[in-house]
Tab-separated table of C-alpha atoms in Angstrom:
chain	number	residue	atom	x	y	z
O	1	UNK	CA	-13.389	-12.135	25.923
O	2	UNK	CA	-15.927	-9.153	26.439
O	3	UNK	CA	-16.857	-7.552	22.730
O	4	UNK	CA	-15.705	-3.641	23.090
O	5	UNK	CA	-16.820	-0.842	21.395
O	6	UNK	CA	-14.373	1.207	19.271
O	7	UNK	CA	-14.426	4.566	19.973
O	8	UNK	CA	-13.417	6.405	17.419
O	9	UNK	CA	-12.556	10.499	18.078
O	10	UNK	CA	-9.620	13.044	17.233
O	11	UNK	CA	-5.842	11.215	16.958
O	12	UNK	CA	-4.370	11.425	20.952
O	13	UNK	CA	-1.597	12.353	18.765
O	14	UNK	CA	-1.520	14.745	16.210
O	15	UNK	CA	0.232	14.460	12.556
O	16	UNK	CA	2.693	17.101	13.260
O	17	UNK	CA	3.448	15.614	16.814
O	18	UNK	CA	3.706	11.604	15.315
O	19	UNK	CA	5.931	13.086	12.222
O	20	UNK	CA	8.575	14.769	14.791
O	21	UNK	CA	8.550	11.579	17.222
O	22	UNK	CA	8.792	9.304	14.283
O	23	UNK	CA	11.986	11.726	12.885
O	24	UNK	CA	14.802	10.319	13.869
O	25	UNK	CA	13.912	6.264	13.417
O	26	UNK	CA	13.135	7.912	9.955
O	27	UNK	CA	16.643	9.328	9.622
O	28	UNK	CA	18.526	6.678	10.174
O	29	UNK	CA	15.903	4.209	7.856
O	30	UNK	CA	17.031	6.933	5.206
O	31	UNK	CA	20.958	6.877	6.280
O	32	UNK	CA	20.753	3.401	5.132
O	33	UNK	CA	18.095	2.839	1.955
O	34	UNK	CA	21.090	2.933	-0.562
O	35	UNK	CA	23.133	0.708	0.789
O	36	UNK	CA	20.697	-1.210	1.262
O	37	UNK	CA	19.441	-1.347	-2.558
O	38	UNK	CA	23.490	-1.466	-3.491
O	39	UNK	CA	23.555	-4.878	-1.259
O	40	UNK	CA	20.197	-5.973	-2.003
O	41	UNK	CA	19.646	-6.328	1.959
O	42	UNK	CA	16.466	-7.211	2.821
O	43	UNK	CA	15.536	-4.450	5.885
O	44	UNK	CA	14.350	-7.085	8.296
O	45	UNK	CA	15.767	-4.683	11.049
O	46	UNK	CA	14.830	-1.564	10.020
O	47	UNK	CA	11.001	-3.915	10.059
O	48	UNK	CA	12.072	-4.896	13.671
O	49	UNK	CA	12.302	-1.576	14.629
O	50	UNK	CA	9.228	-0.189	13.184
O	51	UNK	CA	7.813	-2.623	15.067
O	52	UNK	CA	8.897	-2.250	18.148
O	53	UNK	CA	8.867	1.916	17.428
O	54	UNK	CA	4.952	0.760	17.636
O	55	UNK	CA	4.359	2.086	14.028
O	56	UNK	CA	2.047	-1.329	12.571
O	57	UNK	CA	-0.181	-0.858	15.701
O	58	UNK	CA	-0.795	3.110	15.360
O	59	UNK	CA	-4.177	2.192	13.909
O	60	UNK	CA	-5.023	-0.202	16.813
O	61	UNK	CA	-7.593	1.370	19.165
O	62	UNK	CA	-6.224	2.719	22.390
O	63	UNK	CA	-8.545	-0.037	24.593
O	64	UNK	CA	-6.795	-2.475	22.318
O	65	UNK	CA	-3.051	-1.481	22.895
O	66	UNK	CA	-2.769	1.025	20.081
O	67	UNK	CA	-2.145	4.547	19.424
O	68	UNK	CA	-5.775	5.369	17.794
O	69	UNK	CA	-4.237	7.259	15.050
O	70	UNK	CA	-6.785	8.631	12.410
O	71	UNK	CA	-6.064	7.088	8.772
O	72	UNK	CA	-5.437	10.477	7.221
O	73	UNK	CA	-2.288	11.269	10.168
O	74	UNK	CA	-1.085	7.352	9.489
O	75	UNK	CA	-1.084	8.350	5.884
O	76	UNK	CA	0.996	11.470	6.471
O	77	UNK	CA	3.267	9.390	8.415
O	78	UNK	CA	3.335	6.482	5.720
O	79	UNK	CA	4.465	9.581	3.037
O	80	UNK	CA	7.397	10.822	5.374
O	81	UNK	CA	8.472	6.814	5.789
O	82	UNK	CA	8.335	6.481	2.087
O	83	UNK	CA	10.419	9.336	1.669
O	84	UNK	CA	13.245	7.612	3.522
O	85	UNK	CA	13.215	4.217	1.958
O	86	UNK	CA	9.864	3.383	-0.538
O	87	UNK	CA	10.222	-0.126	-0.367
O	88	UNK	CA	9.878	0.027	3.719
O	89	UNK	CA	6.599	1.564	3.337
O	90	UNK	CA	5.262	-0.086	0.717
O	91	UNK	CA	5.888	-3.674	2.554
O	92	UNK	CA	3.311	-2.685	4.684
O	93	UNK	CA	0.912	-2.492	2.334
O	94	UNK	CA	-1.313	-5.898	3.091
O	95	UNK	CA	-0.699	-5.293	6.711
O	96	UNK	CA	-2.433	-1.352	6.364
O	97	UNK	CA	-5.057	-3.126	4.615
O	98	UNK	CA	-5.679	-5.928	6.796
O	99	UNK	CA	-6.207	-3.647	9.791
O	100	UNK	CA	-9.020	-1.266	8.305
O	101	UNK	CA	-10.784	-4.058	7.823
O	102	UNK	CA	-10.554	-5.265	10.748
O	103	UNK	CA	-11.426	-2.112	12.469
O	104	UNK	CA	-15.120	-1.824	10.106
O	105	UNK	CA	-16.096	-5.438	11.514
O	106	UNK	CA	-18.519	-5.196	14.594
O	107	UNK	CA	-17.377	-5.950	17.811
O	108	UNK	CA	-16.457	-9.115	19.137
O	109	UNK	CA	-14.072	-11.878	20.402
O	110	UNK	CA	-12.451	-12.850	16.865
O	111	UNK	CA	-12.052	-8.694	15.752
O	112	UNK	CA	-10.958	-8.086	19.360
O	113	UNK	CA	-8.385	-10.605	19.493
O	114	UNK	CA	-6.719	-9.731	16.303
O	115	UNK	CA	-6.906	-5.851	17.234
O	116	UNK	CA	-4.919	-6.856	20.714
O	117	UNK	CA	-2.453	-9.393	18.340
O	118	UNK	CA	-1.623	-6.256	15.797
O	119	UNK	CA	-0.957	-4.443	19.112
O	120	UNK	CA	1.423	-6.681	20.379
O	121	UNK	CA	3.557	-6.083	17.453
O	122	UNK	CA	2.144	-9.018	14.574
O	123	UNK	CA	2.586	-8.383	10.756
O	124	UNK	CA	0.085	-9.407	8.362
O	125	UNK	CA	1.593	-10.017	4.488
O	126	UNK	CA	-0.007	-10.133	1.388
O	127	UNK	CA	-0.003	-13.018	-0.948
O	128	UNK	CA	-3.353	-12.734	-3.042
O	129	UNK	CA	-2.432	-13.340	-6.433
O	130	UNK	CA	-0.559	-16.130	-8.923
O	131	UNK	CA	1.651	-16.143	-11.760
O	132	UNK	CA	-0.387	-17.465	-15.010
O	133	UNK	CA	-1.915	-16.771	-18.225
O	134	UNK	CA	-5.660	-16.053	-17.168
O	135	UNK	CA	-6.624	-14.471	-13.411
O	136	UNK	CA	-7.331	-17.543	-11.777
O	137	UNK	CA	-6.831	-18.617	-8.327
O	138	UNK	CA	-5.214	-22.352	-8.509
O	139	UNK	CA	-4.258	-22.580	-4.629
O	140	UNK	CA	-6.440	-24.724	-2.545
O	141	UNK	CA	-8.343	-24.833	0.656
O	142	UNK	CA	-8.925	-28.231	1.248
O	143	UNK	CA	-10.950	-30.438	4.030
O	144	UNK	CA	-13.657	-29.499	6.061
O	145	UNK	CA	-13.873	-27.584	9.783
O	146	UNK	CA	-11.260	-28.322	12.151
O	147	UNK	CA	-9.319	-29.478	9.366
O	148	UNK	CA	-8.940	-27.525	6.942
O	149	UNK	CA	-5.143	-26.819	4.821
O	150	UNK	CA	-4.413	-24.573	2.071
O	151	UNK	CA	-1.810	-25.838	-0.678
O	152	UNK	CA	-0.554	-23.762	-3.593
O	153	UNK	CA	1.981	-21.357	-4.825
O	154	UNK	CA	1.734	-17.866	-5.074
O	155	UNK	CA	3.290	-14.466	-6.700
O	156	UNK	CA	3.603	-10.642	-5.814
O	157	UNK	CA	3.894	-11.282	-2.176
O	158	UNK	CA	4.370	-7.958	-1.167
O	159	UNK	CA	5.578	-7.985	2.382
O	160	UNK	CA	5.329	-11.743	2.986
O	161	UNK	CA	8.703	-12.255	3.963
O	162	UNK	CA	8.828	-10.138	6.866
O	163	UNK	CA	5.129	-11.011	8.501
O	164	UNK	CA	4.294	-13.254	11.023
O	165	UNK	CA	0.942	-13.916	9.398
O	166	UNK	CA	-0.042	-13.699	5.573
O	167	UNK	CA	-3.461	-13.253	4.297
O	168	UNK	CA	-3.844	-14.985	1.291
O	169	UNK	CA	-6.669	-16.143	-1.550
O	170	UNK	CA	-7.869	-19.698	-2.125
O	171	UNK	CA	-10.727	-21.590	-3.379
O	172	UNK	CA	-12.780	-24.439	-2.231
O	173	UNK	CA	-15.607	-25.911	-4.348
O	174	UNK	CA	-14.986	-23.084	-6.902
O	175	UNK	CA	-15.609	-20.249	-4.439
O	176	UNK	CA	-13.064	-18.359	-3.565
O	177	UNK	CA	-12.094	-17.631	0.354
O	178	UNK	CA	-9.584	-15.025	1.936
O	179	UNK	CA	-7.362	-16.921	4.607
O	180	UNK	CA	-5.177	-15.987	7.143
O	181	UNK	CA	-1.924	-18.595	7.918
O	182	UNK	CA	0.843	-18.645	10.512
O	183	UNK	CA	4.014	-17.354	8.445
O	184	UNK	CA	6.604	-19.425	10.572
O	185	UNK	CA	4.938	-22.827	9.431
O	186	UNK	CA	7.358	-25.378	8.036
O	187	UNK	CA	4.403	-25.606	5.157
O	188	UNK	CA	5.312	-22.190	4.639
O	189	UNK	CA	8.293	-21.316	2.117
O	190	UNK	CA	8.568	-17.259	0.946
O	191	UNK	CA	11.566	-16.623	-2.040
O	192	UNK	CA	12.924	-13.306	-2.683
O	193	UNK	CA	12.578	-14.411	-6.180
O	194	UNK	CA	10.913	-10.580	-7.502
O	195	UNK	CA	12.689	-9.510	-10.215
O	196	UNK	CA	11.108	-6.402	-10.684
O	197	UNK	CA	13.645	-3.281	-11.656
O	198	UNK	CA	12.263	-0.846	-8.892
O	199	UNK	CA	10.900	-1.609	-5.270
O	200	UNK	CA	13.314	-4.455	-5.215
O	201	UNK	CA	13.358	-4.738	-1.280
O	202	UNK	CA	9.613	-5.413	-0.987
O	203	UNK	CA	10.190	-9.302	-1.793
O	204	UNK	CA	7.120	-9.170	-4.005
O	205	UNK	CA	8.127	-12.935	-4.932
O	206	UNK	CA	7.409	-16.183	-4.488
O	207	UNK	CA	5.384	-18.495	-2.017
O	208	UNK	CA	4.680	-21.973	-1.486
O	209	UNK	CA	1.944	-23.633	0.515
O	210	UNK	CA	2.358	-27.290	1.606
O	211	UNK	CA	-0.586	-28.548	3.676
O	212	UNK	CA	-0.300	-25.171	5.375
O	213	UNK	CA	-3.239	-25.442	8.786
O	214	UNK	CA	-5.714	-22.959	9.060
O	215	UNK	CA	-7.842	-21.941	12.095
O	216	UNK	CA	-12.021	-22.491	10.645
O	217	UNK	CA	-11.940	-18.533	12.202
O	218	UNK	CA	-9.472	-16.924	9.861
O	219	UNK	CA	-11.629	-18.877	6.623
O	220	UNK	CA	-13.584	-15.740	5.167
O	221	UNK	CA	-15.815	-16.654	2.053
O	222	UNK	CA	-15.412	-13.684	-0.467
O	223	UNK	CA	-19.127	-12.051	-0.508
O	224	UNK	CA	-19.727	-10.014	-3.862
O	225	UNK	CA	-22.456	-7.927	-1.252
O	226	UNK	CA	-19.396	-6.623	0.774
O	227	UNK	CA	-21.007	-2.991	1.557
O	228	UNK	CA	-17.377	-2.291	1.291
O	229	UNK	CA	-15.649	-3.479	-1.301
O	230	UNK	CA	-14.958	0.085	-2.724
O	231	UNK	CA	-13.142	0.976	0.884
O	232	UNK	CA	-10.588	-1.901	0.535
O	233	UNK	CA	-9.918	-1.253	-3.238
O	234	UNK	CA	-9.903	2.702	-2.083
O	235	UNK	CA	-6.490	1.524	0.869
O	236	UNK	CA	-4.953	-0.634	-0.859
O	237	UNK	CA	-4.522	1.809	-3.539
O	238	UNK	CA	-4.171	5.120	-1.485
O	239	UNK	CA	-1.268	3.372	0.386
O	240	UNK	CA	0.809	2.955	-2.878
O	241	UNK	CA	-0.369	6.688	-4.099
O	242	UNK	CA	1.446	8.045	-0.384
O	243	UNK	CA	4.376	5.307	-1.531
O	244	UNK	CA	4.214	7.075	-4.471
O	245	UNK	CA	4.183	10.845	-3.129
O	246	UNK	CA	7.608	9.571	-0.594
O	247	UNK	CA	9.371	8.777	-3.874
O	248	UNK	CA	9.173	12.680	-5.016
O	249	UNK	CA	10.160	14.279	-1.528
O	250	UNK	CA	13.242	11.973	-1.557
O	251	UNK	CA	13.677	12.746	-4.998
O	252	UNK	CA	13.860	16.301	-4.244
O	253	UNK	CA	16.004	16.063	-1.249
O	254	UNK	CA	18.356	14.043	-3.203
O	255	UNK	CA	18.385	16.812	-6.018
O	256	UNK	CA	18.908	19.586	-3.394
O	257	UNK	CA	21.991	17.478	-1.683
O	258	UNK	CA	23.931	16.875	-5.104
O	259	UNK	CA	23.512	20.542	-6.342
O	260	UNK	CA	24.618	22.142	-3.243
O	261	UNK	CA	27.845	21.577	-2.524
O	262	UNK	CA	28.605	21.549	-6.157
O	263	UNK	CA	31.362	24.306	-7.842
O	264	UNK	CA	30.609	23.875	-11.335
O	265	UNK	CA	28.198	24.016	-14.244
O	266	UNK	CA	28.164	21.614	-17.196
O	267	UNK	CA	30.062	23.780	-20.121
O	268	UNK	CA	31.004	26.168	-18.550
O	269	UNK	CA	35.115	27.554	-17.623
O	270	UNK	CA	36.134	27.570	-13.694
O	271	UNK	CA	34.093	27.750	-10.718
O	272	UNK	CA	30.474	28.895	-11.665
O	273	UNK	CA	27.760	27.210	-8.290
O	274	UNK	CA	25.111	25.534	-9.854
O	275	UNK	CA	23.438	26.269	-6.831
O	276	UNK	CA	22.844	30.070	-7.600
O	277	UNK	CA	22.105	29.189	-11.496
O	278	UNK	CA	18.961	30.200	-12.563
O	279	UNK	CA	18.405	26.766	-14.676
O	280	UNK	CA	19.218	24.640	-11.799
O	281	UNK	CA	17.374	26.405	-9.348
O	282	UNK	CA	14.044	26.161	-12.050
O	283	UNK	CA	14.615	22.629	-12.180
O	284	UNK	CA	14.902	21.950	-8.301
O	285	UNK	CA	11.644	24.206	-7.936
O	286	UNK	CA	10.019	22.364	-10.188
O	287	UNK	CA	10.365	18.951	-8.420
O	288	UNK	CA	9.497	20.954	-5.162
O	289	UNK	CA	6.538	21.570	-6.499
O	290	UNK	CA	5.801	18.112	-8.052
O	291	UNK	CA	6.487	16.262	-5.047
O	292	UNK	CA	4.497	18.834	-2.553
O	293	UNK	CA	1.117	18.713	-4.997
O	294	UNK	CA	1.577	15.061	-4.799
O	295	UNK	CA	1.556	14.930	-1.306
O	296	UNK	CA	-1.291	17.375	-0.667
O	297	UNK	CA	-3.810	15.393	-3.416
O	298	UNK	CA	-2.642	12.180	-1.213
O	299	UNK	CA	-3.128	13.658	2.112
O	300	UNK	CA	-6.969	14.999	0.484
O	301	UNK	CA	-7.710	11.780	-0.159
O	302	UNK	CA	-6.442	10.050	2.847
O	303	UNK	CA	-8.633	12.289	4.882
O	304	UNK	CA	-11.972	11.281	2.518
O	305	UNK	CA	-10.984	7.551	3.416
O	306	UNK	CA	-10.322	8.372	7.194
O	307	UNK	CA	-14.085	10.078	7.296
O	308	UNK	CA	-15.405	6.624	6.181
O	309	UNK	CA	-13.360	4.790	8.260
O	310	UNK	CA	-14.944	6.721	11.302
O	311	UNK	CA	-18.230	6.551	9.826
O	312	UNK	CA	-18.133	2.864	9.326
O	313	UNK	CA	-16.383	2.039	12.301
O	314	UNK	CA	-16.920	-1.048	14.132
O	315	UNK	CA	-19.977	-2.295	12.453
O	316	UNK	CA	-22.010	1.165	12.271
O	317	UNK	CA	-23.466	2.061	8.583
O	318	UNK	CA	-26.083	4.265	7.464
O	319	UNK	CA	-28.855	2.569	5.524
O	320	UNK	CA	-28.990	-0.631	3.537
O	321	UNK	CA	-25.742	-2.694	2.061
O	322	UNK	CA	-26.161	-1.393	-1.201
O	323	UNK	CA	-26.538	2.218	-0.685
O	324	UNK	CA	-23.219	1.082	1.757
O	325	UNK	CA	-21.955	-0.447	-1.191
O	326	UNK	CA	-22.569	2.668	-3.404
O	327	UNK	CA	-20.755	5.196	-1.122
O	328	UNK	CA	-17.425	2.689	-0.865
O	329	UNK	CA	-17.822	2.568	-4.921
O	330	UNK	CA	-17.830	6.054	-5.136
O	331	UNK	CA	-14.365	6.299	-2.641
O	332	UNK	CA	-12.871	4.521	-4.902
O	333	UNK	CA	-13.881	6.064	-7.834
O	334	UNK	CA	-12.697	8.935	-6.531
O	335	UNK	CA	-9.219	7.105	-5.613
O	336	UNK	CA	-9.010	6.581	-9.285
O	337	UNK	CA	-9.074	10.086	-10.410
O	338	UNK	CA	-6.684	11.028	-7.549
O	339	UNK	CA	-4.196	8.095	-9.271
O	340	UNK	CA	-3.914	9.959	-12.428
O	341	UNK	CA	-2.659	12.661	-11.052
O	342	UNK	CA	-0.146	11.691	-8.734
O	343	UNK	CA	1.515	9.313	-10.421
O	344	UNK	CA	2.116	11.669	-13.638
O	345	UNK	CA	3.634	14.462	-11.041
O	346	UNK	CA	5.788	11.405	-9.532
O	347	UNK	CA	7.289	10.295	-12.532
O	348	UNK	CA	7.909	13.303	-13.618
O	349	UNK	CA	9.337	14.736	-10.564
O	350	UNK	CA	11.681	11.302	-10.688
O	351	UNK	CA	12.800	12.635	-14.117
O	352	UNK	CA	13.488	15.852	-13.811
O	353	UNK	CA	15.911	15.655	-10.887
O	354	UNK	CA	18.646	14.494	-13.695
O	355	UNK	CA	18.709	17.958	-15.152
O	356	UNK	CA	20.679	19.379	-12.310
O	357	UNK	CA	24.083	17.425	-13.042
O	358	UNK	CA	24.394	16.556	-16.437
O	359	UNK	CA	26.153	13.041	-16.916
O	360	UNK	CA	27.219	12.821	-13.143
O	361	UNK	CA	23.846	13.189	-11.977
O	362	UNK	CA	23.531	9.418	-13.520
O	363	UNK	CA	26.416	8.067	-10.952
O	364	UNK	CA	25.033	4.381	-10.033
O	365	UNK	CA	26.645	5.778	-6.330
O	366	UNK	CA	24.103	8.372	-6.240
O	367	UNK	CA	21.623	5.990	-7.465
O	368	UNK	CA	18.994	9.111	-8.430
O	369	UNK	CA	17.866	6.472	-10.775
O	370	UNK	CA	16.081	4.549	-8.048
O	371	UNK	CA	13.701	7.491	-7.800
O	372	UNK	CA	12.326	6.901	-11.164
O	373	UNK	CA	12.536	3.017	-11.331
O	374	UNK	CA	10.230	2.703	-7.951
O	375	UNK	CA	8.320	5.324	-9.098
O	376	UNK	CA	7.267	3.460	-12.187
O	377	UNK	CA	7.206	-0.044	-10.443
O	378	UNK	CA	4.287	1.603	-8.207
O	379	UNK	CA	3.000	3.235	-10.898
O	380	UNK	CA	2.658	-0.381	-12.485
O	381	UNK	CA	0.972	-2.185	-9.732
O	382	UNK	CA	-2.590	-0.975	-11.499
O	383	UNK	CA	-2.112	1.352	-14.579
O	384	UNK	CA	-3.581	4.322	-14.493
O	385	UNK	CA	-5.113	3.777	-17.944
O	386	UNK	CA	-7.023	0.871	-16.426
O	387	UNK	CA	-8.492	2.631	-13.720
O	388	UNK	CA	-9.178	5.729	-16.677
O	389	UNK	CA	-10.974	3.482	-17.911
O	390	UNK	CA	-13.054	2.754	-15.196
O	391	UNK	CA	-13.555	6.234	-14.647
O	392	UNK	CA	-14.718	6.991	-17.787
O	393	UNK	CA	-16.706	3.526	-18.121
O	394	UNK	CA	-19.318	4.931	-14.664
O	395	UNK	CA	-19.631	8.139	-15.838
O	396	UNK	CA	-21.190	7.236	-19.065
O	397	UNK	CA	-22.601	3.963	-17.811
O	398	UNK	CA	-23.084	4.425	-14.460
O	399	UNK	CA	-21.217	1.309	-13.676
O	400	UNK	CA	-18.308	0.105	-12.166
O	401	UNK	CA	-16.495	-3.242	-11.450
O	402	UNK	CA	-14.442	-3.756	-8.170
O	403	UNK	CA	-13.066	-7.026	-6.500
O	404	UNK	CA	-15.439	-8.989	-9.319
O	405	UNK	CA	-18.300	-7.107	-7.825
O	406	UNK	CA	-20.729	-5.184	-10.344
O	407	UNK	CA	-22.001	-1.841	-9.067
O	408	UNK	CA	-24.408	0.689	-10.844
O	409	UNK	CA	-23.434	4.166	-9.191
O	410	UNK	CA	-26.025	5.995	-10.834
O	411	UNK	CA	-29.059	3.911	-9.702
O	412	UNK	CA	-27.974	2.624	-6.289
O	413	UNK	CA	-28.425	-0.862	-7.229
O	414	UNK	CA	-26.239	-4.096	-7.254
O	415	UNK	CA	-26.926	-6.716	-9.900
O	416	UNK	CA	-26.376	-9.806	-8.681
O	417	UNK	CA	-26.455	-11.613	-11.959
O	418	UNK	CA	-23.663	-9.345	-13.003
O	419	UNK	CA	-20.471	-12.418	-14.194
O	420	UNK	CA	-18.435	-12.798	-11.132
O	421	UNK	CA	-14.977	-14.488	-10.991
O	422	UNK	CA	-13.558	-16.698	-7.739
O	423	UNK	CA	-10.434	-14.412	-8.108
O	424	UNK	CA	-12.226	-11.649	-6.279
O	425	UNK	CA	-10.002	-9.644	-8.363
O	426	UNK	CA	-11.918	-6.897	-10.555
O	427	UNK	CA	-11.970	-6.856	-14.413
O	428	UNK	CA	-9.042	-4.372	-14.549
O	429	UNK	CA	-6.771	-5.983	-12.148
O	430	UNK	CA	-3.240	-6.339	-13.431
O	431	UNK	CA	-0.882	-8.914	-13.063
O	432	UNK	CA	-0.252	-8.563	-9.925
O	433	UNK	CA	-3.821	-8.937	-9.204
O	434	UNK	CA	-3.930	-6.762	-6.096
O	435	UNK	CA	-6.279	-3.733	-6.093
């Protein structure tokens, strides 16, 4: 297969123009996110159709079969999807990943291949970390090239259930190695087992690996030199922050479609419209503006990430790895700040929507609770004090941990001697151990 170039210019297809095509599949996603929580039904169609709707390839080159989308339009797009059922976006949170870094790799057969695989409608999940009492990576790559297996059990497999491949972490020889295996093995075995109170339809659960085969190609040893390991931290996260942003439009638009057809007011004799009270209408205006800051901070940051992205595209840097390095570690650094606020308007956007009903607003047929509890499991995934922490830790130390990787931001150097861990997971990584 020839190596092409990817050439990287303005979205064929503008945000507004992929948000009104994308509309009504959206609508109907929404019609049925209740139910679907109510049932605890798994949305492997509402997947099926995203696929086939070409949404998981809209990041996939043109010459590749794609759409060529810019990050920051995807991410506008990923917000609206959100806002009609959170856990749907959020599922595709390894795949998003997966594909930007595909897309920084220079040209060539294995890079194309995968580009043209995505484009024919394959789903990458997400099964990097394990249940346990320290961050450490117990599953296995075993053998040598051409034979090589992978055998272990993981947790937090956000996504996993509905893929046709799953990227995964293991460790050979006491380094560890990101792998890529064929979801539809018999090796393979993925629970809904995740017990978590909010995103419940992501599957975030369990997986087993049994002798599992893996191609020598999709065998990637983790490299603490990445030049960027602050770009993958800076998607993974951004992805749950427009998650995040989703949950406070539909919170809003849930608020907006109780209150209106209502006729009466908590304490209050005969018919008095909540909808034309002046406390009500405070309270939905508040959320509106909650949930649109959140979305504009998201959408800013998006559109920082999508300038790398095109910067870094297909192999092409400016100047040496670690002054690479040092502009991903400052993306995410910035990702960090962004964190703090969103998630603090989300949750409180999630909260406030309760104050326009009084005890019916809590009806488990509503379900307005949902807003809140997926709110807060995203908000979980890395706590924003951790990453405060980080913040606070390079601006008066000039230093800053990601993925195990040690980077000083104020001097432009790496330090190599800097401890490093075969999770590949950095020092503030929760317990779901994904960035």
């Amino acid at each position: 297969m020839t190596a092409t170039a990817i050439r990287h210019r303005t979205s064929p297809v503008g945000a507004d123009a992929l948000r009104e095509e994308f509309a009504p599949l959206f609508a109907r996603i929404r019609d049925g996110a209740v139910e679907r929580e109510k049932r605890r039904e798994l949305p492997f169609l509402v997947v099926q159709e995203l696929k086939e709707a070409g949404f998981t390839a809209l990041r996939v080159p043109e010459e590749f079969g794609g759409r060529g989308v810019e990050f920051e339009d995807f991410t506008e797009l990923l917000i609206d999807l959100a806002a009609a059922d959170s856990n749907v976006a959020h599922l595709f949170r390894g795949h998003i990943a997966h594909v930007e870094n595909l897309l920084l790799r220079a040209p060539g057969t294995y890079r194309d291949a995968w580009l043209r695989r995505i484009a024919a409608g394959a789903l990458i999940g997400n099964a990097a970390s394990e249940r346990g009492e320290l961050t450490e990576i117990g599953t296995r790559l075993d053998g040598g090239p051409g034979r090589r297996t992978v055998t272990g059990t993981k947790y937090y497999t956000t996504g996993s259930i509905y893929a046709d491949w799953i990227s995964l972490s293991a460790v050979a020889d006491g380094v560890r190695h990101n792998v890529l295996v064929r979801a539809d093995h018999p090796g393979v075995q993925v629970v809904d087992d995740w017990d978590g109170f909010g995103q419940q339809l992501t599957a975030s659960g369990g997986l087993t690996l049994d002798a599992v085969p893996v191609d020598e190609e999709d065998v990637t040893a983790f490299d603490t030199t990445n030049p960027h390991v602050g770009f993958g931290v800076s998607v993974f996260q951004t992805v749950l922050l427009a998650v995040a942003a989703g949950i406070a439009r539909a919170a809003l638009e849930d608020a907006v479609a109780f209150v209106t057809p209502r006729r009466r007011t908590f304490a209050h004799v005969g018919e008095l419209v909540p909808r034309e009270q002046h406390l009500v209408q405070a309270v939905v205006g508040s959320v509106a503006a909650k949930a649109h800051s959140a979305r504009l901070v998201v959408s800013g940051q998006a559109a920082a990430i999508g300038a790398y992205a095109r910067a870094a595209a297909g192999g092409r840097r400016a100047g040496t790895d670690e002054e690479q390095q040092r502009e991903s570690g400052r993306l995410a650094l910035d990702v960090f700040k962004t964190q703090q606020v969103v998630l603090q308007l989300v949750l409180d956007a999630a909260t406030e929507v309760f104050e326009v009903g009084g005890a019916s607003a809590t009806s488990t047929t509503l379900r307005l609770d949902r807003h809140w509890r997926n709110a807060r499991t995203v908000a979980s995934h890395n706590p924003v004090n951790y990453r405060l922490r980080s913040v606070g830790e390079q601006l008066l130390t000039g230093r800053i941990q990601l993925w195990g990787t040690s980077l000083d931001l104020a001097n432009q150097t790496h330090d190599p001697a800097a401890p490093q861990t075969v999770t590949g997971e950095d020092s503030t990584t929760t317990d779901e151990g994904k960035p």
